[in-house]
Coordinates of C-alpha atoms in Angstrom, one line a residue:
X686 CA -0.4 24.9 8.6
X687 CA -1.2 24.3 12.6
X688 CA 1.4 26.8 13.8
X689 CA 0.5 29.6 11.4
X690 CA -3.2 29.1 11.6
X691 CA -5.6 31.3 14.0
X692 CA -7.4 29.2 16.7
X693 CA -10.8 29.8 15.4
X694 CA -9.8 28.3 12.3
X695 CA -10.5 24.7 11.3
X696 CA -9.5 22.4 8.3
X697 CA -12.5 23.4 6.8
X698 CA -11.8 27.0 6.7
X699 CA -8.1 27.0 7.1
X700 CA -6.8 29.0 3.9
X701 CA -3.1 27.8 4.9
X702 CA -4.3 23.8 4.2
X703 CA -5.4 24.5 0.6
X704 CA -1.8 26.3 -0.1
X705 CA -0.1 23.3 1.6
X706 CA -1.9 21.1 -0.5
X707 CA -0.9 22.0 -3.9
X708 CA 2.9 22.1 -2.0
X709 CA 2.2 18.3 -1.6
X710 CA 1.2 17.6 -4.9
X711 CA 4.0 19.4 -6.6
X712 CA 6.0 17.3 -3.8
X713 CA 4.6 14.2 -4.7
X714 CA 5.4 15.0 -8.8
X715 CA 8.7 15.8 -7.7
X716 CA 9.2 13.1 -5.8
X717 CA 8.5 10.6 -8.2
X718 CA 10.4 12.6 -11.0
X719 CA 13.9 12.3 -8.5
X720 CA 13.0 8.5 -8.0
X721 CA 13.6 8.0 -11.8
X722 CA 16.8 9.8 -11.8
X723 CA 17.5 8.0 -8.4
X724 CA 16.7 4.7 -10.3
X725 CA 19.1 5.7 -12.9
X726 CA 22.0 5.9 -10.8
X727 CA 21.3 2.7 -8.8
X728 CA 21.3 0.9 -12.5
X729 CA 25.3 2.3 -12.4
X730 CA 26.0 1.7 -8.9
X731 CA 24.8 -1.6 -9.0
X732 CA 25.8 -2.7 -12.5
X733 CA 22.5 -3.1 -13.5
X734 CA 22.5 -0.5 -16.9
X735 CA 23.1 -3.6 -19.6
X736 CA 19.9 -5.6 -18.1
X737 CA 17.6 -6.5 -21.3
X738 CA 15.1 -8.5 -20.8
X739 CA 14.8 -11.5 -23.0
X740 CA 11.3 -12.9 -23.7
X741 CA 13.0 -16.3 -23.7
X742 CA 14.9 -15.7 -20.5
X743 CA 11.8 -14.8 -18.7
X744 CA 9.0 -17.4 -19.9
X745 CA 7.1 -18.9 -17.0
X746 CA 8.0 -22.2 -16.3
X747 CA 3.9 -22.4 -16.2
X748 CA 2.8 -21.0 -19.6
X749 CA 1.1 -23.6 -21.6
X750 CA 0.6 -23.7 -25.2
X751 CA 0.8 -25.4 -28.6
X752 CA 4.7 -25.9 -30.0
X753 CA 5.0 -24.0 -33.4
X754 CA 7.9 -22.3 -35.2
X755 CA 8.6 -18.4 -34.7
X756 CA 7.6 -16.8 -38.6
X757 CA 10.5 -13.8 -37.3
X758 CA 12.9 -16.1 -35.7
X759 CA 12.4 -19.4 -37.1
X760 CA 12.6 -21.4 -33.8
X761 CA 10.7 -23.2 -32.4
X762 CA 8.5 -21.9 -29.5
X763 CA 5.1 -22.1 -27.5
X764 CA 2.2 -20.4 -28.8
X765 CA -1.5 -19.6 -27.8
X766 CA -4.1 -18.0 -30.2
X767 CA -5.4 -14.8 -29.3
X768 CA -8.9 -16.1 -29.2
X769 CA -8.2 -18.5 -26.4
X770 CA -6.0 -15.7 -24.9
X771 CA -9.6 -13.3 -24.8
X772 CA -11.3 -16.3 -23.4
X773 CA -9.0 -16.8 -20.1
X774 CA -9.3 -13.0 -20.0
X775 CA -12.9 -12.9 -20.1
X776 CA -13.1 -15.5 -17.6
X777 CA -10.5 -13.5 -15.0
X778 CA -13.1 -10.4 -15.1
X779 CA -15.5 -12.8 -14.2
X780 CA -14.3 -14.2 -11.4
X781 CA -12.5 -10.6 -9.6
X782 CA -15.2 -8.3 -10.6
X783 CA -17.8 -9.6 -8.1
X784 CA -15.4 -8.9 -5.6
X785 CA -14.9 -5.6 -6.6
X786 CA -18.7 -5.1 -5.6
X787 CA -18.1 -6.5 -2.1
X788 CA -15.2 -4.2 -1.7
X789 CA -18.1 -1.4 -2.6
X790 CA -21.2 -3.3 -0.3
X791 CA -18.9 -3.5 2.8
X792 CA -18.0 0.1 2.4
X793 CA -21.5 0.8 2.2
X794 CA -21.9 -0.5 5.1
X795 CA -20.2 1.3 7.4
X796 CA -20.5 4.5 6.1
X797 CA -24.4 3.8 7.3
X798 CA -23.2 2.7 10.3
X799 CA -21.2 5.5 10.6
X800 CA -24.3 8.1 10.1
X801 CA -22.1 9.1 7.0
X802 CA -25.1 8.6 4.2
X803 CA -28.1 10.3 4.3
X804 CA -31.6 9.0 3.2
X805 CA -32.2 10.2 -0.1
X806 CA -28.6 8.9 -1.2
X807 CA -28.5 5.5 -3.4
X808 CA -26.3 4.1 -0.8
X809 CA -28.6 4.3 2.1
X810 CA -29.4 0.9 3.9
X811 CA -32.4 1.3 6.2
X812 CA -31.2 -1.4 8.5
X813 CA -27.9 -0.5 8.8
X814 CA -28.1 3.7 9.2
X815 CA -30.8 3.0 12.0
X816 CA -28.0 1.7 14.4
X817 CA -26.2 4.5 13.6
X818 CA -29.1 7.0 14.8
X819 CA -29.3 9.1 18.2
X820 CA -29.4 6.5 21.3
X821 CA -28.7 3.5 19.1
X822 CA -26.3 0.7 19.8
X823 CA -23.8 2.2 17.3
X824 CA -24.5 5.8 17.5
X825 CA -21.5 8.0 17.0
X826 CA -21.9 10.7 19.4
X827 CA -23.9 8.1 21.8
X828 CA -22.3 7.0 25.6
X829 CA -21.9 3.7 25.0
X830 CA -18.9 1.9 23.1
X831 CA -21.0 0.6 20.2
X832 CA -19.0 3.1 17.6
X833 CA -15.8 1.6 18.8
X834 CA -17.0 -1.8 17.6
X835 CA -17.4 -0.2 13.7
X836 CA -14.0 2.0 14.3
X837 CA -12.4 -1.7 15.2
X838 CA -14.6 -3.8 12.6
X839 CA -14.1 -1.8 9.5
X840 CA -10.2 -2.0 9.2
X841 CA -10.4 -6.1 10.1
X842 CA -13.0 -6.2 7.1
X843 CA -11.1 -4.6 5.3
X844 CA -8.1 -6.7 6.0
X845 CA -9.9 -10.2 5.6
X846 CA -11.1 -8.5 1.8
X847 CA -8.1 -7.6 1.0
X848 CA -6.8 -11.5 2.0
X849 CA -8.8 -13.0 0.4
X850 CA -8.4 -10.9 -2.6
X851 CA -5.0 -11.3 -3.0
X852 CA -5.4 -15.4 -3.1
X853 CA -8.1 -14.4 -6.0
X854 CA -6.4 -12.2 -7.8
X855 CA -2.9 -14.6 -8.0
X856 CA -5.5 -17.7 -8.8
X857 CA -7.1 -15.5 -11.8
X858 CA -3.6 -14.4 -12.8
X859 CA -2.6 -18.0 -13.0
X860 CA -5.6 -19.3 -14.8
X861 CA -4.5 -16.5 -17.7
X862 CA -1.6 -18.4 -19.0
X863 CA 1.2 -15.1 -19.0
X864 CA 3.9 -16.0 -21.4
X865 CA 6.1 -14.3 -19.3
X866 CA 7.1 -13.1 -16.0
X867 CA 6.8 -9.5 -16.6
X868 CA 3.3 -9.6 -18.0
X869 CA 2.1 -12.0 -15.4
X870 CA 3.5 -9.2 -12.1
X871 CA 1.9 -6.4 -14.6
X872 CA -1.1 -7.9 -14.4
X873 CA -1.4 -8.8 -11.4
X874 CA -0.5 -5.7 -10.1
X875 CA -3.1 -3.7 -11.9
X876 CA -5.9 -6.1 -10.1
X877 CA -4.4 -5.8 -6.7
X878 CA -4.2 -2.2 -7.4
X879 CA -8.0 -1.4 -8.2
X880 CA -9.2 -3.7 -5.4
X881 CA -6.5 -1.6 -2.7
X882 CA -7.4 1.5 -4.0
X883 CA -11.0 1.5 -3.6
X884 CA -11.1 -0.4 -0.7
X885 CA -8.6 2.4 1.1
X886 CA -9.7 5.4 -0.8
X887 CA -13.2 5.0 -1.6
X888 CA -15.5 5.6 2.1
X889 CA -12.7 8.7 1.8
X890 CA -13.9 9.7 -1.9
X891 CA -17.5 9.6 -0.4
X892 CA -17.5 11.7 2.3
X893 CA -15.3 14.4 0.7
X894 CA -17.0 14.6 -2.2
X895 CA -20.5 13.5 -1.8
X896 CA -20.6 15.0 1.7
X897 CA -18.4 17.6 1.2
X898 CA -17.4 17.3 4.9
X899 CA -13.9 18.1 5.2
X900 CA -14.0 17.6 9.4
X901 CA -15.1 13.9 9.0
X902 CA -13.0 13.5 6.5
X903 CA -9.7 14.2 8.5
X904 CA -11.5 12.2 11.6
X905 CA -12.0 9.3 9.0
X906 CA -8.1 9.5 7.6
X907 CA -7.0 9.6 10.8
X908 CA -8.8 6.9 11.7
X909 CA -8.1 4.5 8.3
X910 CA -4.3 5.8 8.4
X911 CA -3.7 4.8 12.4
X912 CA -5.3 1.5 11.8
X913 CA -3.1 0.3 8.8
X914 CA -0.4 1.4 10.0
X915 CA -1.4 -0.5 13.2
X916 CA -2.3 -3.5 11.0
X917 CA 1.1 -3.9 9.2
X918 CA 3.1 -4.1 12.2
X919 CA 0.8 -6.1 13.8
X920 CA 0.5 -8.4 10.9
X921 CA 3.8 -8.6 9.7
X922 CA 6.1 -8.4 12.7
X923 CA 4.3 -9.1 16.1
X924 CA 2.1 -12.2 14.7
X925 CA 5.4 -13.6 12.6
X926 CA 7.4 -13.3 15.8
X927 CA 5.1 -15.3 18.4
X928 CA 4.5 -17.6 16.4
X929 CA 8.3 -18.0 16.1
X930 CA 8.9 -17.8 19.9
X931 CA 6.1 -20.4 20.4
X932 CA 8.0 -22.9 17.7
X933 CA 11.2 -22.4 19.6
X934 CA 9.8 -23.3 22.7
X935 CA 7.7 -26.3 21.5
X936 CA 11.1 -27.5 19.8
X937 CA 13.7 -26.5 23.3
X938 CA 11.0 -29.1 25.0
X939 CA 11.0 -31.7 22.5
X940 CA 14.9 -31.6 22.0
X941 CA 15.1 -31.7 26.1
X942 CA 13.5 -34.8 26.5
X943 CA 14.5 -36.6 23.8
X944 CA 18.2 -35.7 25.1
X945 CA 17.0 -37.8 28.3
X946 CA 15.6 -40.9 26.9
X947 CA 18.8 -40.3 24.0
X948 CA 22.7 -41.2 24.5
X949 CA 24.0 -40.0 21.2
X950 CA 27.3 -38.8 20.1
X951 CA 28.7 -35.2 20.2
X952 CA 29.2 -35.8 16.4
X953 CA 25.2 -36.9 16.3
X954 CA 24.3 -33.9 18.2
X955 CA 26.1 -31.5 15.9
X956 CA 24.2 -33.2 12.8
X957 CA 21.3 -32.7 14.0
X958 CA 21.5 -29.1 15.1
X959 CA 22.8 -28.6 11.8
X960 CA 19.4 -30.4 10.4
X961 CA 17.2 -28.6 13.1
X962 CA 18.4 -24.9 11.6
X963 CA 18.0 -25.7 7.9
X964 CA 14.6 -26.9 8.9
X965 CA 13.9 -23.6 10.7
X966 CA 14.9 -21.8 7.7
X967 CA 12.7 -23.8 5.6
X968 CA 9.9 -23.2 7.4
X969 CA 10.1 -19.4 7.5
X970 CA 7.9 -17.4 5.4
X971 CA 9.0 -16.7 2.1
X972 CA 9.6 -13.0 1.5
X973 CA 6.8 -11.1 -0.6
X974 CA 8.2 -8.0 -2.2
X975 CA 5.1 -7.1 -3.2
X976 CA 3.1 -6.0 0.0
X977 CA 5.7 -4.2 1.0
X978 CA 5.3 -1.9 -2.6
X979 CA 1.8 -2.1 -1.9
X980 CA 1.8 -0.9 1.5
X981 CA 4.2 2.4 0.6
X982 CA 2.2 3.3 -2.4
X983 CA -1.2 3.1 -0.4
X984 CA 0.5 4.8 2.5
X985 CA 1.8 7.7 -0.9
X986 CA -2.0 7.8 -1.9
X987 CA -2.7 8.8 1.7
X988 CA -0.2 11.3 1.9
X989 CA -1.0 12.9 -1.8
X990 CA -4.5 12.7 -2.5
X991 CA -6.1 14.4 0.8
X992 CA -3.4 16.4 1.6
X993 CA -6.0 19.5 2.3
X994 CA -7.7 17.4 4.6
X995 CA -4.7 16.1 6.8
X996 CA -1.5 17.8 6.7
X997 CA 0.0 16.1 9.1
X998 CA 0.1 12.7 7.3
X999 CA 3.3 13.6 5.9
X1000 CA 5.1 14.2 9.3
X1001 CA 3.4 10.4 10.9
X1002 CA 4.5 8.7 7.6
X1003 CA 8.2 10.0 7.9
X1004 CA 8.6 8.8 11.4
X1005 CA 6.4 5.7 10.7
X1006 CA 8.8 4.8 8.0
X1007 CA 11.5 5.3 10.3
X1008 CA 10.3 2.9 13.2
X1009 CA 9.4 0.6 10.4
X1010 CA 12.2 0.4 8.3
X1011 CA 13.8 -1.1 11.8
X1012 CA 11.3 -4.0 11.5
X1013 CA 11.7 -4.6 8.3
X1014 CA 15.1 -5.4 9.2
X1015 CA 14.1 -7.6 11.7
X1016 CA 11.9 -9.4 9.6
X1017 CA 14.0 -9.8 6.6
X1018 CA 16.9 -11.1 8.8
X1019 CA 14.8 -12.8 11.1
X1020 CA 11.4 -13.7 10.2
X1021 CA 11.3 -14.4 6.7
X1022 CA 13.4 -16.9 4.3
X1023 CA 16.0 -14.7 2.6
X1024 CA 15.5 -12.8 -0.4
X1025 CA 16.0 -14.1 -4.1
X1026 CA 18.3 -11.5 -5.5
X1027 CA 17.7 -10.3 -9.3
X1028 CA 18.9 -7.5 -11.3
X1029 CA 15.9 -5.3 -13.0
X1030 CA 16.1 -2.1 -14.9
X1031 CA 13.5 -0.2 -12.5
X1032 CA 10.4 -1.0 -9.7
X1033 CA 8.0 -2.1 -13.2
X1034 CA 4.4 -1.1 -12.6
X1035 CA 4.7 0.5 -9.3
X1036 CA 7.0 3.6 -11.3
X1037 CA 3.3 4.3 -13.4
X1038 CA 1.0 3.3 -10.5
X1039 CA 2.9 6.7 -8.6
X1040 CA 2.8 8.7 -10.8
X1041 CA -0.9 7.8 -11.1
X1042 CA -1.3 8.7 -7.4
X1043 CA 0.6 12.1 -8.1
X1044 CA -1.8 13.3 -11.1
X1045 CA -5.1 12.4 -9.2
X1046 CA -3.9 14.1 -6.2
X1047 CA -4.2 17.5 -8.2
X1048 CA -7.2 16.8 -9.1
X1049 CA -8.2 15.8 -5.2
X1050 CA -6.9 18.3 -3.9
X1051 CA -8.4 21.2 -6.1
X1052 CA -11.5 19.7 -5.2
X1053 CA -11.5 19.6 -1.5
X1054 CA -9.9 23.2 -1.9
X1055 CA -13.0 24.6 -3.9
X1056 CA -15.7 22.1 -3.5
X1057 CA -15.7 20.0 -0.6
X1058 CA -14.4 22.9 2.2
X1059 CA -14.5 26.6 2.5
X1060 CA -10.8 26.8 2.2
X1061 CA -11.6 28.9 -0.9
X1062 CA -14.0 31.1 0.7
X1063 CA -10.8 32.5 3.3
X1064 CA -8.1 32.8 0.1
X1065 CA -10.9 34.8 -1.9
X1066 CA -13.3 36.7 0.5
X1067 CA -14.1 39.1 -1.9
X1068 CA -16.3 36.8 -3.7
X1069 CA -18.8 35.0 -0.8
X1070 CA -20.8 36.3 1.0
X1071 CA -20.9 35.8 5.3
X1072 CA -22.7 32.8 5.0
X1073 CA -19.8 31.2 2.0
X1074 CA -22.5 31.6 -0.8
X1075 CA -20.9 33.3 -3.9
X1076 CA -21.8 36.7 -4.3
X1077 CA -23.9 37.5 -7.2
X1078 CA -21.6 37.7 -10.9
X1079 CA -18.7 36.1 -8.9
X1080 CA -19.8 32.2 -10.1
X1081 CA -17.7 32.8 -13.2
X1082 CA -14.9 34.1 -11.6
X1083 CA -14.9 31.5 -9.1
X1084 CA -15.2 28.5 -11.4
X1085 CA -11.9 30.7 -13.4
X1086 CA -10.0 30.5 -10.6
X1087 CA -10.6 26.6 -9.7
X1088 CA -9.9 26.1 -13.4
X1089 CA -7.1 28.3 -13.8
X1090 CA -5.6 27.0 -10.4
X1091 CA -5.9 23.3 -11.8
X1092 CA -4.7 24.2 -15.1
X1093 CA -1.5 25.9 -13.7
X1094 CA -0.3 23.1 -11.7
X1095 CA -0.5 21.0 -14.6
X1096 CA 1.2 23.1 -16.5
X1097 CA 3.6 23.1 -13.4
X1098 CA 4.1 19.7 -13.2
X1099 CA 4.5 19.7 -17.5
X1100 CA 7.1 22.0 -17.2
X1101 CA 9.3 20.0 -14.5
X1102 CA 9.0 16.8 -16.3
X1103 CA 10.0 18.5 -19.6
X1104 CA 13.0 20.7 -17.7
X1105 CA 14.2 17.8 -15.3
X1106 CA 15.7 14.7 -17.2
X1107 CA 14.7 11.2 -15.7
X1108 CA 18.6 10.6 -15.9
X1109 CA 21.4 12.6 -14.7
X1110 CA 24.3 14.2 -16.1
X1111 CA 27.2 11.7 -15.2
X1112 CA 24.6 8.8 -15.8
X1113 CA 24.4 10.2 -19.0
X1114 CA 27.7 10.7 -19.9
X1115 CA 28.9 6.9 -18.6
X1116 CA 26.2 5.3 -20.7
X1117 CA 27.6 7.3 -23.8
X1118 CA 31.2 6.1 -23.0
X1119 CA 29.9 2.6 -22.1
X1120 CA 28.2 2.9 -26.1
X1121 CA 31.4 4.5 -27.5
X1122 CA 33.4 1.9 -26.2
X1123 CA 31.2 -1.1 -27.3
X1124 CA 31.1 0.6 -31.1
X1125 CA 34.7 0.7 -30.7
X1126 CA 35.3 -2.7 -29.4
X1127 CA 32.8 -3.8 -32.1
X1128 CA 34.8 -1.7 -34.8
X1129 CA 38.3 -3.5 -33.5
X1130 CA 36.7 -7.1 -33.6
X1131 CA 35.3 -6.6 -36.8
X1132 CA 38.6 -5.1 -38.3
X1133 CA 40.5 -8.0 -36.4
X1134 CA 38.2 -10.5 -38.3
X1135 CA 38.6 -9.1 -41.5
X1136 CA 42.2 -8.9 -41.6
X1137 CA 41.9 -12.8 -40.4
X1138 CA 39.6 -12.8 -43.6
X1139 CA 42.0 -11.6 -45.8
X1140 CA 44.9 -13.5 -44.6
X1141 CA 43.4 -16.8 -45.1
X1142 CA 42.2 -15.5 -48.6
X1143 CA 46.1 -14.2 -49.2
X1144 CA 46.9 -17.5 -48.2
X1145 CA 44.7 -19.5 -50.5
X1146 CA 45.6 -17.3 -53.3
X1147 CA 49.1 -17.6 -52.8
X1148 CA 49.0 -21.2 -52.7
X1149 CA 47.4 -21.7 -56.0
X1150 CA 49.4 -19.4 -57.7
X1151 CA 52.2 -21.0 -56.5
X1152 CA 50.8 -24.6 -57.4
X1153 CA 50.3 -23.0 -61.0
X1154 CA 53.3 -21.6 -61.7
X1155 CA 55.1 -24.9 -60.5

């Protein structure tokens, strides 16, 4: 796209970025289609293929409900009515919706600041978009520094939101009584979800498609995308590790000069280094798997859904990931308490919360393509005029050829989930062995029990008879 393209091009105009961007959503499809089949081989490798989930297996240790016996099973289990069920539901929406609204007021906020929202828009603040105008303390294209102080401010806000959200969300979670532990991680990764995505994706939303201003837009992404990816490694390496390096020290100090005023054994000494550790390790934070999904699919939603905007997101996410994946081993190994290992059948939620991403980045993209830029306007000359108006009889066509566009990658993407299976050949074939062989082990222990059936019968027949005939 940068290589190919003539200088006097920009994103707006560049025809190369629309074509790359329907490349990155058929990627993004594709990408998610091999994950199943890769998830399908990891079930193999790892022995994970006969996982089934048993509803009884997984009940939270914290679901609370009346004792009454199963009319299927006959056992005796907890139960809550539904209406009570609708109640605690009722009251979750209650208590995360408001901050749904913050998410949207703080957003607000600094597109204003940001000179982003014009006057006659419903999201104009008088207050605010005055600091953002010509010679004003946060003006964007002013000398001073004041618009470094929004660039800095917004990704903290929206870090300390997305804190406190998280605690809300898991208290709201809570307070809805999930029989089990599959419905409660659904749940509460649906809420989590919604919150993340608007607060990462919706200022983006705004200024591509309410501004239409692709050349913000790709100052904005670049912007949003350098900061959390700043922000994870700041938070969840750099911070984790002082803090452990200032712990150490406070406890190398206190162990010195208690082996002054201390005579104690070798034996004493070993003890309580032996103590010391297992204390360490019980004071490490415990691992969260589920930033870490949430930071990949955010950093896929970045990636996907303004591809036509910033092509090069791709590129700094794979050598991101690269540096990253380095940490994470650092922080697993060192940082964190180690990982509770369990088998599951797949990722859960995340596997529909992707493919999510991959659909709605057709649908972004096409847009920024044909609506928001003037990417269109270089692919199909014929039909603007110099100044990118449609020529006269060409608003039919035009609107054709953003549907028909649309439509085809659909049909596209239709077509490769019908034509590629989610599970591969050899996985295939093993799991039809594995089923032949547990039919045919069921046929030989059924066989085996009914010839021990009719032996005892023999048996008891033959004794009788005997017992008769004496």
């Amino acid at each position: 796209v940068y290589f190919l393209s003539p200088a006097e091009l920009t994103i707006n105009d560049n025809p190369y970025a629309g074509m790359y961007s329907l490349i990155a959503c058929l990627w993004a499809f594709l990408f998610v289609k091999y994950w199943k089949r890769k998830n399908q081989e990891y079930l193999v490798e790892w022995d994970s293929f006969d996982v089934i989930l048993d509803p009884q297996e997984d009940l939270r240790a914290e679901y609370v409900g009346k004792i009454r016996v199963n009319p299927v099973t006959e056992k005796t289990e907890l139960f809550e009515p539904f209406q009570k069920k609708m109640g605690r539901y009722l009251m979750s929406v209650a208590v995360t919706f408001p901050f749904i609204l913050i998410v949207v007021y703080f957003q607000t906020i600094f597109l204003n600041l940001n000179a982003y929202v014009e006057e006659e828009s419903i999201l104009y603040i008088q207050y605010f978009a005055h600091m953002a105008q010509p010679g004003e303390i946060f003006d964007p294209n002013g000398e001073g520094y004041g618009w470094l102080a929004v660039a800095i401010g917004q990704p903290v806000v929206t870090l300390i939101l997305s804190e406190i959200f998280r605690v809300v969300a898991i208290y709201s979670t809570d307070e809805e009584n999930h029989r089990t532990q599959e419905e409660y991680d659904n749940v509460l990764i649906l809420k989590r979800f919604i919150f993340e995505f608007i607060d990462a994706f919706g200022y983006l939303f705004y200024i591509a498609f309410y501004n239409c201003d692709v050349i913000n837009l790709r100052t904005s992404l670049i912007a949003l995308y350098s900061a959390d990816s700043f922000r994870r490694i700041f938070t969840r390496a750099v911070i984790p590790m002082a803090q452990l390096r200032i712990e150490d020290k406070i406890e190398q100090r206190e162990l010195a000069k208690k082996k002054k005023s201390d005579s104690a054994t070798a034996q004493d000494e070993a003890e309580q280094r032996e103590f010391r550790m297992v204390k360490k390790e019980l004071q490490l934070t415990e691992y969260e798997r589920f930033d870490d999904y949430l930071e990949m699919v955010i950093q896929f939603g970045y990636i996907t859904l303004f591809a036509a905007a910033f092509p090069l997101a791709g590129l700094f996410s794979l050598i991101g990931n690269a540096i990253e994946s380095r940490i994470d081993v650092f922080k697993i190994t060192q940082l964190w308490r180690r990982a509770e290992s369990k088998k599951a059948r797949d990722i859960g939620s995340w596997q529909y919360v992707l493919e999510f991403m991959a659909y709605c980045s057709i649908f972004s993209n096409i847009l920024i393509f044909a609506y928001a830029s003037d990417q269109m306007t270089e692919v199909f000359p014929w039909m603007f005029r110099k100044d990118d108006s449609v020529k006269a009889g060409m608003g039919r066509y035009v609107v054709g050829f953003v549907f028909g566009i649309e439509h085809l990658a659909i049909i596209i993407v239709l077509f490769l989930n019908w034509f590629i299976s989610n599970i591969p050949e050899w996985v295939q074939l093993f799991l039809e062995r594995r089923r032949y062989e547990n039919k045919a082990r069921e046929a030989s222990e059924h066989k085996e029990k009914m010839q021990k059936t009719m032996t005892a019968f023999s048996n008891l027949v033959g004794g009788k008879m005997f017992k008769t005939s004496k």
